[in-house]
Amino acid sequence: MLYEEVGMFLKVVKVLGLTLFLAACGGNSSDSSGVSESVELQGFNGSWRSNCYLLDDLYVIDTFFVSGKLFSAVSEVFDDPSCSEVLATIPINGSFTAGDALVTDSGLNALEIDFLIEFEGDDFEFLDIIRIDGDTFNFGVLVDFDSRPSELDFEVTFTRI
Protein backbone atom coordinates (compact mmCIF):
# COMPACT_ATOMS: atom_id res chain seq x y z
CA MET A 1 0.00 0.00 0.00
CA LEU A 2 1.12 3.51 -0.69
CA TYR A 3 1.70 5.85 2.25
CA GLU A 4 -1.34 7.96 1.31
CA GLU A 5 -3.58 4.88 1.08
CA VAL A 6 -2.52 3.72 4.53
CA GLY A 7 -3.23 7.12 6.05
CA MET A 8 -6.62 7.38 4.40
CA PHE A 9 -7.40 3.80 5.35
CA LEU A 10 -6.72 4.53 9.03
CA LYS A 11 -8.98 7.59 8.93
CA VAL A 12 -11.74 5.59 7.20
CA VAL A 13 -11.52 2.99 9.93
CA LYS A 14 -12.55 5.64 12.44
CA VAL A 15 -15.80 6.19 10.58
CA LEU A 16 -16.85 2.64 11.21
CA GLY A 17 -16.95 2.87 14.98
CA LEU A 18 -19.80 5.35 14.83
CA THR A 19 -22.38 2.67 14.30
CA LEU A 20 -21.36 0.75 17.39
CA PHE A 21 -21.74 3.80 19.55
CA LEU A 22 -25.22 4.35 18.17
CA ALA A 23 -26.12 0.74 18.81
CA ALA A 24 -24.92 0.94 22.39
CA CYS A 25 -27.03 4.02 23.02
CA GLY A 26 -30.15 2.61 21.39
CA GLY A 27 -30.23 -1.08 22.26
CA ASN A 28 -32.87 -3.05 24.12
CA SER A 29 -31.51 -2.80 27.68
CA SER A 30 -29.17 -0.54 29.59
CA ASP A 31 -26.91 -0.83 32.59
CA SER A 32 -26.50 2.00 35.10
CA SER A 33 -24.02 3.80 32.81
CA GLY A 34 -26.60 4.11 30.04
CA VAL A 35 -24.62 1.87 27.68
CA SER A 36 -26.68 -0.85 26.06
CA GLU A 37 -25.95 -4.48 26.89
CA SER A 38 -27.30 -5.47 23.47
CA VAL A 39 -25.65 -4.35 20.25
CA GLU A 40 -28.80 -4.08 18.15
CA LEU A 41 -28.45 -1.83 15.12
CA GLN A 42 -32.12 -1.60 14.17
CA GLY A 43 -32.87 2.08 13.73
CA PHE A 44 -29.18 2.92 13.52
CA ASN A 45 -28.37 1.19 10.26
CA GLY A 46 -27.82 3.55 7.40
CA SER A 47 -25.42 5.92 5.71
CA TRP A 48 -23.00 8.42 7.26
CA ARG A 49 -20.69 11.06 5.77
CA SER A 50 -17.73 13.07 7.06
CA ASN A 51 -16.78 16.65 6.43
CA CYS A 52 -14.05 17.35 3.86
CA TYR A 53 -10.81 17.15 5.84
CA LEU A 54 -7.08 17.52 5.20
CA LEU A 55 -4.96 14.36 5.40
CA ASP A 56 -1.29 15.03 4.70
CA ASP A 57 -1.45 17.03 1.44
CA LEU A 58 -4.77 15.62 0.19
CA TYR A 59 -8.40 16.13 1.18
CA VAL A 60 -10.83 13.32 2.02
CA ILE A 61 -14.55 12.71 2.48
CA ASP A 62 -15.54 9.39 4.06
CA THR A 63 -18.92 7.70 3.58
CA PHE A 64 -19.96 4.47 5.26
CA PHE A 65 -22.93 2.17 5.10
CA VAL A 66 -24.01 -0.03 8.01
CA SER A 67 -26.22 -3.11 8.06
CA GLY A 68 -26.33 -5.12 11.28
CA LYS A 69 -22.77 -5.60 12.52
CA LEU A 70 -21.31 -5.27 9.01
CA PHE A 71 -20.15 -2.17 7.19
CA SER A 72 -18.74 -0.95 3.93
CA ALA A 73 -17.00 2.40 3.55
CA VAL A 74 -15.55 4.54 0.79
CA SER A 75 -12.97 7.32 1.12
CA GLU A 76 -13.07 9.85 -1.69
CA VAL A 77 -9.71 11.57 -2.21
CA PHE A 78 -9.37 15.13 -3.56
CA ASP A 79 -6.53 17.58 -4.19
CA ASP A 80 -8.54 20.72 -3.37
CA PRO A 81 -10.06 21.97 -0.08
CA SER A 82 -13.53 22.23 -1.61
CA CYS A 83 -13.47 18.47 -2.32
CA SER A 84 -14.92 19.06 -5.78
CA GLU A 85 -13.15 16.58 -8.10
CA VAL A 86 -12.56 13.01 -6.94
CA LEU A 87 -9.01 11.79 -7.66
CA ALA A 88 -9.49 8.30 -6.23
CA THR A 89 -11.80 6.18 -4.11
CA ILE A 90 -10.73 3.65 -1.50
CA PRO A 91 -13.30 1.02 -0.44
CA ILE A 92 -13.15 -1.14 2.70
CA ASN A 93 -15.46 -3.70 4.34
CA GLY A 94 -15.63 -5.42 7.69
CA SER A 95 -17.42 -6.03 10.96
CA PHE A 96 -17.31 -4.56 14.47
CA THR A 97 -18.14 -5.09 18.14
CA ALA A 98 -18.81 -2.64 20.97
CA GLY A 99 -16.66 -2.60 24.09
CA ASP A 100 -16.89 -0.83 27.42
CA ALA A 101 -17.88 2.74 28.15
CA LEU A 102 -14.97 4.98 29.13
CA VAL A 103 -14.07 8.56 30.00
CA THR A 104 -11.50 10.25 27.75
CA ASP A 105 -8.46 12.08 29.12
CA SER A 106 -10.41 15.35 28.73
CA GLY A 107 -13.40 13.99 30.69
CA LEU A 108 -15.82 13.17 27.85
CA ASN A 109 -17.81 9.93 27.74
CA ALA A 110 -17.01 7.57 24.86
CA LEU A 111 -17.31 3.90 23.93
CA GLU A 112 -14.64 1.36 22.99
CA ILE A 113 -15.01 -0.02 19.45
CA ASP A 114 -13.16 -3.01 17.95
CA PHE A 115 -13.08 -3.50 14.19
CA LEU A 116 -12.18 -6.38 11.90
CA ILE A 117 -11.49 -4.72 8.55
CA GLU A 118 -11.01 -6.28 5.12
CA PHE A 119 -8.82 -4.14 2.85
CA GLU A 120 -7.18 -5.22 -0.41
CA GLY A 121 -7.44 -8.90 0.54
CA ASP A 122 -5.99 -8.54 4.05
CA ASP A 123 -7.73 -8.49 7.44
CA PHE A 124 -6.81 -5.89 10.06
CA GLU A 125 -7.89 -5.53 13.68
CA PHE A 126 -8.28 -1.95 14.84
CA LEU A 127 -9.07 -0.45 18.27
CA ASP A 128 -10.88 2.89 18.56
CA ILE A 129 -13.33 4.98 20.60
CA ILE A 130 -16.47 6.88 19.55
CA ARG A 131 -18.71 9.62 20.94
CA ILE A 132 -22.07 10.89 19.70
CA ASP A 133 -23.48 14.33 20.53
CA GLY A 134 -26.86 14.81 18.87
CA ASP A 135 -26.37 14.32 15.12
CA THR A 136 -22.59 14.80 15.33
CA PHE A 137 -20.11 11.98 15.82
CA ASN A 138 -16.38 11.86 16.57
CA PHE A 139 -13.85 9.06 16.80
CA GLY A 140 -10.60 8.81 18.72
CA VAL A 141 -7.35 10.51 17.78
CA LEU A 142 -5.47 8.02 15.61
CA VAL A 143 -2.74 6.15 17.47
CA ASP A 144 -2.18 2.87 15.60
CA PHE A 145 -3.95 -0.45 15.07
CA ASP A 146 -2.93 -1.94 18.42
CA SER A 147 -3.47 1.03 20.75
CA ARG A 148 -6.85 2.41 21.70
CA PRO A 149 -7.01 6.23 21.67
CA SER A 150 -7.70 8.06 24.92
CA GLU A 151 -8.85 11.32 23.31
CA LEU A 152 -11.44 12.26 20.67
CA ASP A 153 -10.62 13.68 17.22
CA PHE A 154 -12.70 16.81 16.56
CA GLU A 155 -11.07 17.62 13.19
CA VAL A 156 -13.22 15.01 11.42
CA THR A 157 -16.95 15.05 12.13
CA PHE A 158 -19.60 12.69 10.77
CA THR A 159 -23.33 13.18 10.23
CA ARG A 160 -26.14 10.87 9.15
CA ILE A 161 -27.21 11.24 5.52
Tab-separated table of N, CA and C in Angstrom:
chain	number	residue	atom	x	y	z
A	1	MET	N	0.832	-1.176	0.000
A	1	MET	CA	0.000	0.000	0.000
A	1	MET	C	0.878	1.241	0.000
A	2	LEU	N	0.433	2.237	-0.700
A	2	LEU	CA	1.119	3.513	-0.695
A	2	LEU	C	0.894	4.215	0.632
A	3	TYR	N	1.804	5.097	0.993
A	3	TYR	CA	1.705	5.846	2.246
A	3	TYR	C	0.354	6.560	2.355
A	4	GLU	N	-0.085	7.228	1.280
A	4	GLU	CA	-1.344	7.956	1.309
A	4	GLU	C	-2.516	7.013	1.530
A	5	GLU	N	-2.496	5.834	0.903
A	5	GLU	CA	-3.581	4.884	1.080
A	5	GLU	C	-3.660	4.406	2.524
A	6	VAL	N	-2.532	4.161	3.140
A	6	VAL	CA	-2.522	3.716	4.532
A	6	VAL	C	-3.113	4.795	5.424
A	7	GLY	N	-2.705	6.022	5.242
A	7	GLY	CA	-3.231	7.116	6.050
A	7	GLY	C	-4.727	7.288	5.884
A	8	MET	N	-5.195	7.256	4.642
A	8	MET	CA	-6.624	7.380	4.396
A	8	MET	C	-7.362	6.186	4.964
A	9	PHE	N	-6.790	5.007	4.817
A	9	PHE	CA	-7.400	3.798	5.349
A	9	PHE	C	-7.604	3.920	6.855
A	10	LEU	N	-6.608	4.399	7.577
A	10	LEU	CA	-6.722	4.533	9.028
A	10	LEU	C	-7.805	5.534	9.401
A	11	LYS	N	-7.918	6.626	8.660
A	11	LYS	CA	-8.979	7.591	8.932
A	11	LYS	C	-10.349	6.979	8.643
A	12	VAL	N	-10.474	6.223	7.547
A	12	VAL	CA	-11.745	5.593	7.204
A	12	VAL	C	-12.173	4.636	8.301
A	13	VAL	N	-11.221	3.936	8.867
A	13	VAL	CA	-11.524	2.988	9.932
A	13	VAL	C	-12.260	3.686	11.067
A	14	LYS	N	-11.915	4.897	11.357
A	14	LYS	CA	-12.553	5.635	12.435
A	14	LYS	C	-14.039	5.831	12.169
A	15	VAL	N	-14.407	5.991	10.924
A	15	VAL	CA	-15.804	6.188	10.576
A	15	VAL	C	-16.639	5.012	11.035
A	16	LEU	N	-16.090	3.845	10.979
A	16	LEU	CA	-16.852	2.636	11.208
A	16	LEU	C	-17.293	2.457	12.644
A	17	GLY	N	-16.587	2.993	13.575
A	17	GLY	CA	-16.945	2.866	14.979
A	17	GLY	C	-18.213	3.600	15.347
A	18	LEU	N	-18.603	4.573	14.573
A	18	LEU	CA	-19.796	5.350	14.835
A	18	LEU	C	-21.004	4.468	15.051
A	19	THR	N	-21.198	3.501	14.232
A	19	THR	CA	-22.379	2.666	14.303
A	19	THR	C	-22.459	1.928	15.623
A	20	LEU	N	-21.347	1.460	16.118
A	20	LEU	CA	-21.361	0.751	17.392
A	20	LEU	C	-21.788	1.655	18.523
A	21	PHE	N	-21.343	2.877	18.500
A	21	PHE	CA	-21.745	3.802	19.547
A	21	PHE	C	-23.251	4.013	19.497
A	22	LEU	N	-23.780	4.182	18.313
A	22	LEU	CA	-25.218	4.349	18.168
A	22	LEU	C	-25.957	3.132	18.682
A	23	ALA	N	-25.475	1.964	18.362
A	23	ALA	CA	-26.123	0.739	18.812
A	23	ALA	C	-26.109	0.656	20.329
A	24	ALA	N	-25.020	1.014	20.930
A	24	ALA	CA	-24.917	0.936	22.385
A	24	ALA	C	-25.875	1.915	23.053
A	25	CYS	N	-26.117	3.039	22.438
A	25	CYS	CA	-27.033	4.018	23.021
A	25	CYS	C	-28.487	3.659	22.765
A	26	GLY	N	-28.767	2.859	21.753
A	26	GLY	CA	-30.148	2.612	21.388
A	26	GLY	C	-30.585	1.177	21.477
A	27	GLY	N	-29.893	0.341	22.176
A	27	GLY	CA	-30.227	-1.075	22.260
A	27	GLY	C	-31.425	-1.345	23.136
A	28	ASN	N	-31.681	-2.637	23.405
A	28	ASN	CA	-32.868	-3.052	24.121
A	28	ASN	C	-32.793	-2.878	25.625
A	29	SER	N	-31.616	-2.935	26.235
A	29	SER	CA	-31.505	-2.802	27.678
A	29	SER	C	-30.262	-2.013	28.019
A	30	SER	N	-30.301	-1.370	29.204
A	30	SER	CA	-29.170	-0.535	29.594
A	30	SER	C	-28.706	-0.897	30.984
A	31	ASP	N	-27.412	-0.718	31.236
A	31	ASP	CA	-26.910	-0.834	32.590
A	31	ASP	C	-26.942	0.555	33.214
A	32	SER	N	-26.418	0.721	34.414
A	32	SER	CA	-26.505	2.002	35.100
A	32	SER	C	-25.721	3.106	34.406
A	33	SER	N	-24.783	2.765	33.516
A	33	SER	CA	-24.016	3.795	32.815
A	33	SER	C	-24.737	4.310	31.580
A	34	GLY	N	-25.872	3.691	31.212
A	34	GLY	CA	-26.604	4.112	30.037
A	34	GLY	C	-26.112	3.456	28.761
A	35	VAL	N	-25.130	2.558	28.848
A	35	VAL	CA	-24.620	1.866	27.678
A	35	VAL	C	-25.397	0.575	27.510
A	36	SER	N	-25.877	0.324	26.326
A	36	SER	CA	-26.685	-0.855	26.060
A	36	SER	C	-25.891	-2.132	26.256
A	37	GLU	N	-26.568	-3.160	26.785
A	37	GLU	CA	-25.946	-4.475	26.889
A	37	GLU	C	-26.122	-5.252	25.589
A	38	SER	N	-27.001	-4.786	24.724
A	38	SER	CA	-27.296	-5.469	23.471
A	38	SER	C	-26.881	-4.581	22.311
A	39	VAL	N	-26.095	-5.135	21.400
A	39	VAL	CA	-25.654	-4.346	20.252
A	39	VAL	C	-26.620	-4.600	19.099
A	40	GLU	N	-27.794	-3.987	19.197
A	40	GLU	CA	-28.799	-4.080	18.153
A	40	GLU	C	-28.694	-2.825	17.303
A	41	LEU	N	-28.631	-2.985	15.998
A	41	LEU	CA	-28.455	-1.830	15.119
A	41	LEU	C	-29.740	-1.380	14.446
A	42	GLN	N	-30.869	-2.017	14.780
A	42	GLN	CA	-32.117	-1.596	14.167
A	42	GLN	C	-32.368	-0.137	14.519
A	43	GLY	N	-32.681	0.655	13.529
A	43	GLY	CA	-32.874	2.075	13.730
A	43	GLY	C	-31.593	2.881	13.599
A	44	PHE	N	-30.462	2.221	13.640
A	44	PHE	CA	-29.176	2.916	13.522
A	44	PHE	C	-28.436	2.520	12.250
A	45	ASN	N	-28.950	1.536	11.551
A	45	ASN	CA	-28.369	1.190	10.256
A	45	ASN	C	-28.523	2.381	9.325
A	46	GLY	N	-27.660	2.475	8.356
A	46	GLY	CA	-27.815	3.554	7.402
A	46	GLY	C	-26.511	4.066	6.855
A	47	SER	N	-26.555	5.293	6.384
A	47	SER	CA	-25.419	5.916	5.706
A	47	SER	C	-24.948	7.130	6.492
A	48	TRP	N	-23.632	7.339	6.504
A	48	TRP	CA	-23.002	8.418	7.265
A	48	TRP	C	-21.910	9.049	6.414
A	49	ARG	N	-21.680	10.365	6.601
A	49	ARG	CA	-20.690	11.064	5.769
A	49	ARG	C	-19.900	12.053	6.628
A	50	SER	N	-18.603	12.132	6.341
A	50	SER	CA	-17.732	13.069	7.064
A	50	SER	C	-17.688	14.418	6.360
A	51	ASN	N	-17.128	15.388	7.065
A	51	ASN	CA	-16.780	16.652	6.433
A	51	ASN	C	-15.575	16.418	5.521
A	52	CYS	N	-15.260	17.388	4.688
A	52	CYS	CA	-14.053	17.354	3.861
A	52	CYS	C	-12.895	17.754	4.763
A	53	TYR	N	-11.914	16.867	4.920
A	53	TYR	CA	-10.810	17.149	5.839
A	53	TYR	C	-9.464	16.915	5.174
A	54	LEU	N	-8.449	17.611	5.701
A	54	LEU	CA	-7.084	17.520	5.198
A	54	LEU	C	-6.389	16.314	5.814
A	55	LEU	N	-5.756	15.508	4.964
A	55	LEU	CA	-4.959	14.362	5.401
A	55	LEU	C	-3.643	14.428	4.643
A	56	ASP	N	-2.580	14.764	5.340
A	56	ASP	CA	-1.292	15.030	4.704
A	56	ASP	C	-1.488	16.166	3.702
A	57	ASP	N	-1.264	15.947	2.411
A	57	ASP	CA	-1.447	17.026	1.439
A	57	ASP	C	-2.656	16.791	0.540
A	58	LEU	N	-3.547	15.894	0.940
A	58	LEU	CA	-4.768	15.616	0.191
A	58	LEU	C	-5.980	15.873	1.080
A	59	TYR	N	-7.146	15.931	0.461
A	59	TYR	CA	-8.402	16.128	1.183
A	59	TYR	C	-9.250	14.882	1.006
A	60	VAL	N	-10.077	14.577	2.013
A	60	VAL	CA	-10.827	13.325	2.024
A	60	VAL	C	-12.244	13.568	2.530
A	61	ILE	N	-13.199	12.851	1.944
A	61	ILE	CA	-14.553	12.714	2.476
A	61	ILE	C	-14.807	11.219	2.607
A	62	ASP	N	-15.254	10.796	3.802
A	62	ASP	CA	-15.545	9.390	4.057
A	62	ASP	C	-17.049	9.175	4.124
A	63	THR	N	-17.518	8.102	3.506
A	63	THR	CA	-18.920	7.700	3.576
A	63	THR	C	-18.956	6.239	3.978
A	64	PHE	N	-19.845	5.885	4.920
A	64	PHE	CA	-19.961	4.473	5.255
A	64	PHE	C	-21.406	4.064	5.372
A	65	PHE	N	-21.611	2.777	5.159
A	65	PHE	CA	-22.931	2.171	5.101
A	65	PHE	C	-22.940	1.010	6.084
A	66	VAL	N	-23.963	0.966	6.953
A	66	VAL	CA	-24.013	-0.033	8.014
A	66	VAL	C	-25.267	-0.868	7.883
A	67	SER	N	-25.098	-2.174	8.029
A	67	SER	CA	-26.216	-3.107	8.063
A	67	SER	C	-25.894	-4.177	9.097
A	68	GLY	N	-26.632	-4.182	10.194
A	68	GLY	CA	-26.325	-5.119	11.276
A	68	GLY	C	-24.980	-4.795	11.880
A	69	LYS	N	-24.122	-5.805	11.982
A	69	LYS	CA	-22.771	-5.600	12.516
A	69	LYS	C	-21.731	-5.546	11.400
A	70	LEU	N	-22.198	-5.356	10.170
A	70	LEU	CA	-21.308	-5.272	9.011
A	70	LEU	C	-21.309	-3.853	8.466
A	71	PHE	N	-20.227	-3.489	7.793
A	71	PHE	CA	-20.147	-2.171	7.192
A	71	PHE	C	-19.395	-2.251	5.875
A	72	SER	N	-19.611	-1.233	5.066
A	72	SER	CA	-18.741	-0.949	3.929
A	72	SER	C	-18.502	0.557	3.965
A	73	ALA	N	-17.343	0.978	3.514
A	73	ALA	CA	-16.995	2.399	3.549
A	73	ALA	C	-16.201	2.760	2.307
A	74	VAL	N	-16.297	4.028	1.931
A	74	VAL	CA	-15.548	4.545	0.793
A	74	VAL	C	-14.942	5.885	1.189
A	75	SER	N	-13.643	6.022	0.975
A	75	SER	CA	-12.973	7.318	1.124
A	75	SER	C	-12.803	7.902	-0.268
A	76	GLU	N	-13.286	9.123	-0.448
A	76	GLU	CA	-13.070	9.850	-1.693
A	76	GLU	C	-11.909	10.809	-1.458
A	77	VAL	N	-10.931	10.778	-2.354
A	77	VAL	CA	-9.711	11.569	-2.209
A	77	VAL	C	-9.730	12.717	-3.217
A	78	PHE	N	-9.355	13.915	-2.743
A	78	PHE	CA	-9.372	15.129	-3.557
A	78	PHE	C	-8.040	15.851	-3.409
A	79	ASP	N	-7.742	16.767	-4.352
A	79	ASP	CA	-6.532	17.579	-4.192
A	79	ASP	C	-6.857	19.035	-3.875
A	80	ASP	N	-8.154	19.348	-3.672
A	80	ASP	CA	-8.538	20.723	-3.373
A	80	ASP	C	-9.398	20.772	-2.106
A	81	PRO	N	-9.332	21.877	-1.350
A	81	PRO	CA	-10.056	21.973	-0.080
A	81	PRO	C	-11.575	22.025	-0.215
A	82	SER	N	-12.083	22.258	-1.421
A	82	SER	CA	-13.533	22.234	-1.612
A	82	SER	C	-14.039	20.824	-1.905
A	83	CYS	N	-13.120	19.874	-2.034
A	83	CYS	CA	-13.467	18.471	-2.321
A	83	CYS	C	-14.427	18.388	-3.504
A	84	SER	N	-14.024	18.981	-4.626
A	84	SER	CA	-14.920	19.059	-5.777
A	84	SER	C	-14.669	18.008	-6.851
A	85	GLU	N	-13.428	17.584	-7.074
A	85	GLU	CA	-13.146	16.580	-8.101
A	85	GLU	C	-12.444	15.384	-7.479
A	86	VAL	N	-13.100	14.225	-7.554
A	86	VAL	CA	-12.556	13.008	-6.940
A	86	VAL	C	-11.346	12.522	-7.730
A	87	LEU	N	-10.220	12.347	-7.041
A	87	LEU	CA	-9.015	11.785	-7.659
A	87	LEU	C	-9.008	10.266	-7.576
A	88	ALA	N	-9.493	9.742	-6.454
A	88	ALA	CA	-9.491	8.296	-6.231
A	88	ALA	C	-10.524	7.957	-5.170
A	89	THR	N	-10.941	6.697	-5.172
A	89	THR	CA	-11.804	6.183	-4.113
A	89	THR	C	-11.149	4.948	-3.515
A	90	ILE	N	-11.311	4.793	-2.203
A	90	ILE	CA	-10.727	3.653	-1.501
A	90	ILE	C	-11.840	2.957	-0.727
A	91	PRO	N	-12.243	1.750	-1.147
A	91	PRO	CA	-13.301	1.021	-0.438
A	91	PRO	C	-12.732	0.075	0.620
A	92	ILE	N	-13.475	-0.119	1.713
A	92	ILE	CA	-13.146	-1.143	2.701
A	92	ILE	C	-14.437	-1.781	3.200
A	93	ASN	N	-14.331	-2.966	3.772
A	93	ASN	CA	-15.462	-3.698	4.342
A	93	ASN	C	-15.021	-4.339	5.636
A	94	GLY	N	-15.990	-4.723	6.464
A	94	GLY	CA	-15.635	-5.420	7.687
A	94	GLY	C	-16.795	-5.568	8.639
A	95	SER	N	-16.438	-5.867	9.893
A	95	SER	CA	-17.415	-6.029	10.964
A	95	SER	C	-16.871	-5.358	12.219
A	96	PHE	N	-17.705	-5.277	13.261
A	96	PHE	CA	-17.307	-4.559	14.466
A	96	PHE	C	-18.044	-5.081	15.685
A	97	THR	N	-17.492	-4.785	16.870
A	97	THR	CA	-18.136	-5.088	18.145
A	97	THR	C	-17.926	-3.912	19.093
A	98	ALA	N	-18.905	-3.709	19.976
A	98	ALA	CA	-18.808	-2.637	20.967
A	98	ALA	C	-18.107	-3.153	22.206
A	99	GLY	N	-17.337	-2.269	22.843
A	99	GLY	CA	-16.657	-2.601	24.087
A	99	GLY	C	-17.270	-1.848	25.248
A	100	ASP	N	-16.439	-1.491	26.199
A	100	ASP	CA	-16.886	-0.828	27.420
A	100	ASP	C	-16.988	0.680	27.236
A	101	ALA	N	-17.836	1.286	28.068
A	101	ALA	CA	-17.881	2.743	28.150
A	101	ALA	C	-16.610	3.211	28.841
A	102	LEU	N	-16.167	4.426	28.503
A	102	LEU	CA	-14.974	4.984	29.134
A	102	LEU	C	-15.087	6.494	29.190
A	103	VAL	N	-14.184	7.107	29.941
A	103	VAL	CA	-14.074	8.556	30.002
A	103	VAL	C	-12.730	8.919	29.391
A	104	THR	N	-12.744	9.845	28.419
A	104	THR	CA	-11.502	10.253	27.748
A	104	THR	C	-10.621	11.053	28.706
A	105	ASP	N	-9.390	11.296	28.300
A	105	ASP	CA	-8.460	12.081	29.117
A	105	ASP	C	-8.998	13.481	29.415
A	106	SER	N	-9.841	14.008	28.519
A	106	SER	CA	-10.406	15.345	28.730
A	106	SER	C	-11.744	15.310	29.466
A	107	GLY	N	-12.189	14.113	29.888
A	107	GLY	CA	-13.396	13.995	30.693
A	107	GLY	C	-14.678	13.735	29.939
A	108	LEU	N	-14.622	13.454	28.639
A	108	LEU	CA	-15.823	13.171	27.852
A	108	LEU	C	-16.120	11.678	27.845
A	109	ASN	N	-17.410	11.329	27.826
A	109	ASN	CA	-17.809	9.927	27.736
A	109	ASN	C	-17.634	9.431	26.309
A	110	ALA	N	-17.197	8.198	26.173
A	110	ALA	CA	-17.013	7.569	24.861
A	110	ALA	C	-17.244	6.072	25.025
A	111	LEU	N	-17.119	5.339	23.935
A	111	LEU	CA	-17.312	3.897	23.925
A	111	LEU	C	-16.173	3.242	23.170
A	112	GLU	N	-15.659	2.136	23.704
A	112	GLU	CA	-14.640	1.358	22.992
A	112	GLU	C	-15.280	0.663	21.801
A	113	ILE	N	-14.562	0.623	20.679
A	113	ILE	CA	-15.012	-0.023	19.453
A	113	ILE	C	-13.867	-0.873	18.915
A	114	ASP	N	-14.161	-2.123	18.562
A	114	ASP	CA	-13.161	-3.010	17.952
A	114	ASP	C	-13.631	-3.382	16.551
A	115	PHE	N	-12.754	-3.229	15.582
A	115	PHE	CA	-13.079	-3.502	14.186
A	115	PHE	C	-12.289	-4.682	13.654
A	116	LEU	N	-12.882	-5.428	12.753
A	116	LEU	CA	-12.181	-6.377	11.899
A	116	LEU	C	-12.431	-5.869	10.489
A	117	ILE	N	-11.372	-5.419	9.823
A	117	ILE	CA	-11.492	-4.725	8.548
A	117	ILE	C	-10.840	-5.532	7.444
A	118	GLU	N	-11.547	-5.633	6.321
A	118	GLU	CA	-11.010	-6.275	5.124
A	118	GLU	C	-10.596	-5.165	4.165
A	119	PHE	N	-9.320	-5.181	3.754
A	119	PHE	CA	-8.824	-4.144	2.848
A	119	PHE	C	-7.801	-4.760	1.922
A	120	GLU	N	-8.069	-4.689	0.627
A	120	GLU	CA	-7.180	-5.215	-0.408
A	120	GLU	C	-6.745	-6.645	-0.109
A	121	GLY	N	-7.706	-7.482	0.318
A	121	GLY	CA	-7.440	-8.898	0.541
A	121	GLY	C	-6.835	-9.250	1.880
A	122	ASP	N	-6.555	-8.281	2.723
A	122	ASP	CA	-5.989	-8.541	4.048
A	122	ASP	C	-6.994	-8.155	5.126
A	123	ASP	N	-6.907	-8.818	6.285
A	123	ASP	CA	-7.734	-8.492	7.441
A	123	ASP	C	-6.894	-7.744	8.467
A	124	PHE	N	-7.475	-6.696	9.047
A	124	PHE	CA	-6.806	-5.892	10.062
A	124	PHE	C	-7.718	-5.757	11.268
A	125	GLU	N	-7.156	-5.862	12.470
A	125	GLU	CA	-7.891	-5.533	13.684
A	125	GLU	C	-7.515	-4.115	14.065
A	126	PHE	N	-8.499	-3.361	14.533
A	126	PHE	CA	-8.277	-1.953	14.837
A	126	PHE	C	-9.062	-1.583	16.084
A	127	LEU	N	-8.436	-0.878	17.022
A	127	LEU	CA	-9.067	-0.448	18.268
A	127	LEU	C	-9.333	1.050	18.199
A	128	ASP	N	-10.528	1.475	18.631
A	128	ASP	CA	-10.877	2.888	18.564
A	128	ASP	C	-11.850	3.230	19.682
A	129	ILE	N	-12.255	4.505	19.729
A	129	ILE	CA	-13.327	4.977	20.600
A	129	ILE	C	-14.249	5.851	19.767
A	130	ILE	N	-15.480	6.073	20.270
A	130	ILE	CA	-16.465	6.878	19.551
A	130	ILE	C	-17.322	7.647	20.552
A	131	ARG	N	-17.787	8.827	20.130
A	131	ARG	CA	-18.711	9.624	20.942
A	131	ARG	C	-19.739	10.254	20.010
A	132	ILE	N	-21.002	10.235	20.450
A	132	ILE	CA	-22.071	10.891	19.704
A	132	ILE	C	-22.597	12.050	20.538
A	133	ASP	N	-22.894	13.166	19.874
A	133	ASP	CA	-23.475	14.331	20.530
A	133	ASP	C	-24.543	14.872	19.592
A	134	GLY	N	-25.779	14.452	19.790
A	134	GLY	CA	-26.856	14.810	18.872
A	134	GLY	C	-26.644	14.117	17.540
A	135	ASP	N	-26.588	14.883	16.449
A	135	ASP	CA	-26.368	14.321	15.118
A	135	ASP	C	-24.912	14.414	14.687
A	136	THR	N	-24.019	14.673	15.624
A	136	THR	CA	-22.595	14.802	15.332
A	136	THR	C	-21.834	13.679	16.016
A	137	PHE	N	-20.862	13.107	15.297
A	137	PHE	CA	-20.107	11.982	15.820
A	137	PHE	C	-18.616	12.212	15.658
A	138	ASN	N	-17.844	11.758	16.650
A	138	ASN	CA	-16.385	11.857	16.567
A	138	ASN	C	-15.748	10.564	17.039
A	139	PHE	N	-14.623	10.236	16.440
A	139	PHE	CA	-13.851	9.056	16.795
A	139	PHE	C	-12.603	9.473	17.548
A	140	GLY	N	-11.814	8.519	17.976
A	140	GLY	CA	-10.598	8.806	18.723
A	140	GLY	C	-9.484	9.337	17.839
A	141	VAL	N	-8.552	10.038	18.466
A	141	VAL	CA	-7.348	10.507	17.778
A	141	VAL	C	-6.534	9.280	17.392
A	142	LEU	N	-6.178	9.184	16.126
A	142	LEU	CA	-5.472	8.021	15.607
A	142	LEU	C	-4.156	7.786	16.341
A	143	VAL	N	-3.994	6.559	16.839
A	143	VAL	CA	-2.737	6.152	17.468
A	143	VAL	C	-2.079	5.141	16.545
A	144	ASP	N	-2.573	3.924	16.532
A	144	ASP	CA	-2.179	2.873	15.601
A	144	ASP	C	-3.187	1.746	15.752
A	145	PHE	N	-2.989	0.652	15.035
A	145	PHE	CA	-3.948	-0.447	15.069
A	145	PHE	C	-4.054	-1.107	16.437
A	146	ASP	N	-2.966	-1.171	17.188
A	146	ASP	CA	-2.926	-1.944	18.421
A	146	ASP	C	-3.172	-1.132	19.679
A	147	SER	N	-3.283	0.177	19.579
A	147	SER	CA	-3.466	1.031	20.751
A	147	SER	C	-4.782	1.778	20.640
A	148	ARG	N	-5.577	1.696	21.698
A	148	ARG	CA	-6.849	2.409	21.699
A	148	ARG	C	-6.601	3.877	22.063
A	149	PRO	N	-7.189	4.811	21.331
A	149	PRO	CA	-7.014	6.227	21.666
A	149	PRO	C	-7.618	6.546	23.036
A	150	SER	N	-7.146	7.609	23.643
A	150	SER	CA	-7.700	8.058	24.920
A	150	SER	C	-8.311	9.453	24.793
A	151	GLU	N	-8.309	9.984	23.566
A	151	GLU	CA	-8.847	11.316	23.312
A	151	GLU	C	-9.618	11.303	21.996
A	152	LEU	N	-10.617	12.182	21.871
A	152	LEU	CA	-11.445	12.259	20.669
A	152	LEU	C	-10.839	13.198	19.630
A	153	ASP	N	-11.096	12.893	18.352
A	153	ASP	CA	-10.620	13.683	17.217
A	153	ASP	C	-11.763	14.581	16.739
A	154	PHE	N	-11.648	15.884	16.961
A	154	PHE	CA	-12.701	16.814	16.559
A	154	PHE	C	-12.410	17.481	15.217
A	155	GLU	N	-11.356	17.073	14.520
A	155	GLU	CA	-11.065	17.620	13.194
A	155	GLU	C	-11.903	16.961	12.104
A	156	VAL	N	-12.381	15.737	12.372
A	156	VAL	CA	-13.217	15.013	11.417
A	156	VAL	C	-14.534	14.709	12.114
A	157	THR	N	-15.626	15.209	11.543
A	157	THR	CA	-16.952	15.049	12.130
A	157	THR	C	-17.857	14.356	11.125
A	158	PHE	N	-18.711	13.474	11.617
A	158	PHE	CA	-19.603	12.693	10.766
A	158	PHE	C	-21.058	12.984	11.096
A	159	THR	N	-21.894	12.992	10.046
A	159	THR	CA	-23.329	13.178	10.227
A	159	THR	C	-24.081	12.136	9.414
A	160	ARG	N	-25.296	11.828	9.862
A	160	ARG	CA	-26.140	10.869	9.154
A	160	ARG	C	-26.661	11.510	7.868
A	161	ILE	N	-26.673	10.723	6.783
A	161	ILE	CA	-27.211	11.243	5.516
A	161	ILE	C	-28.413	10.423	5.095
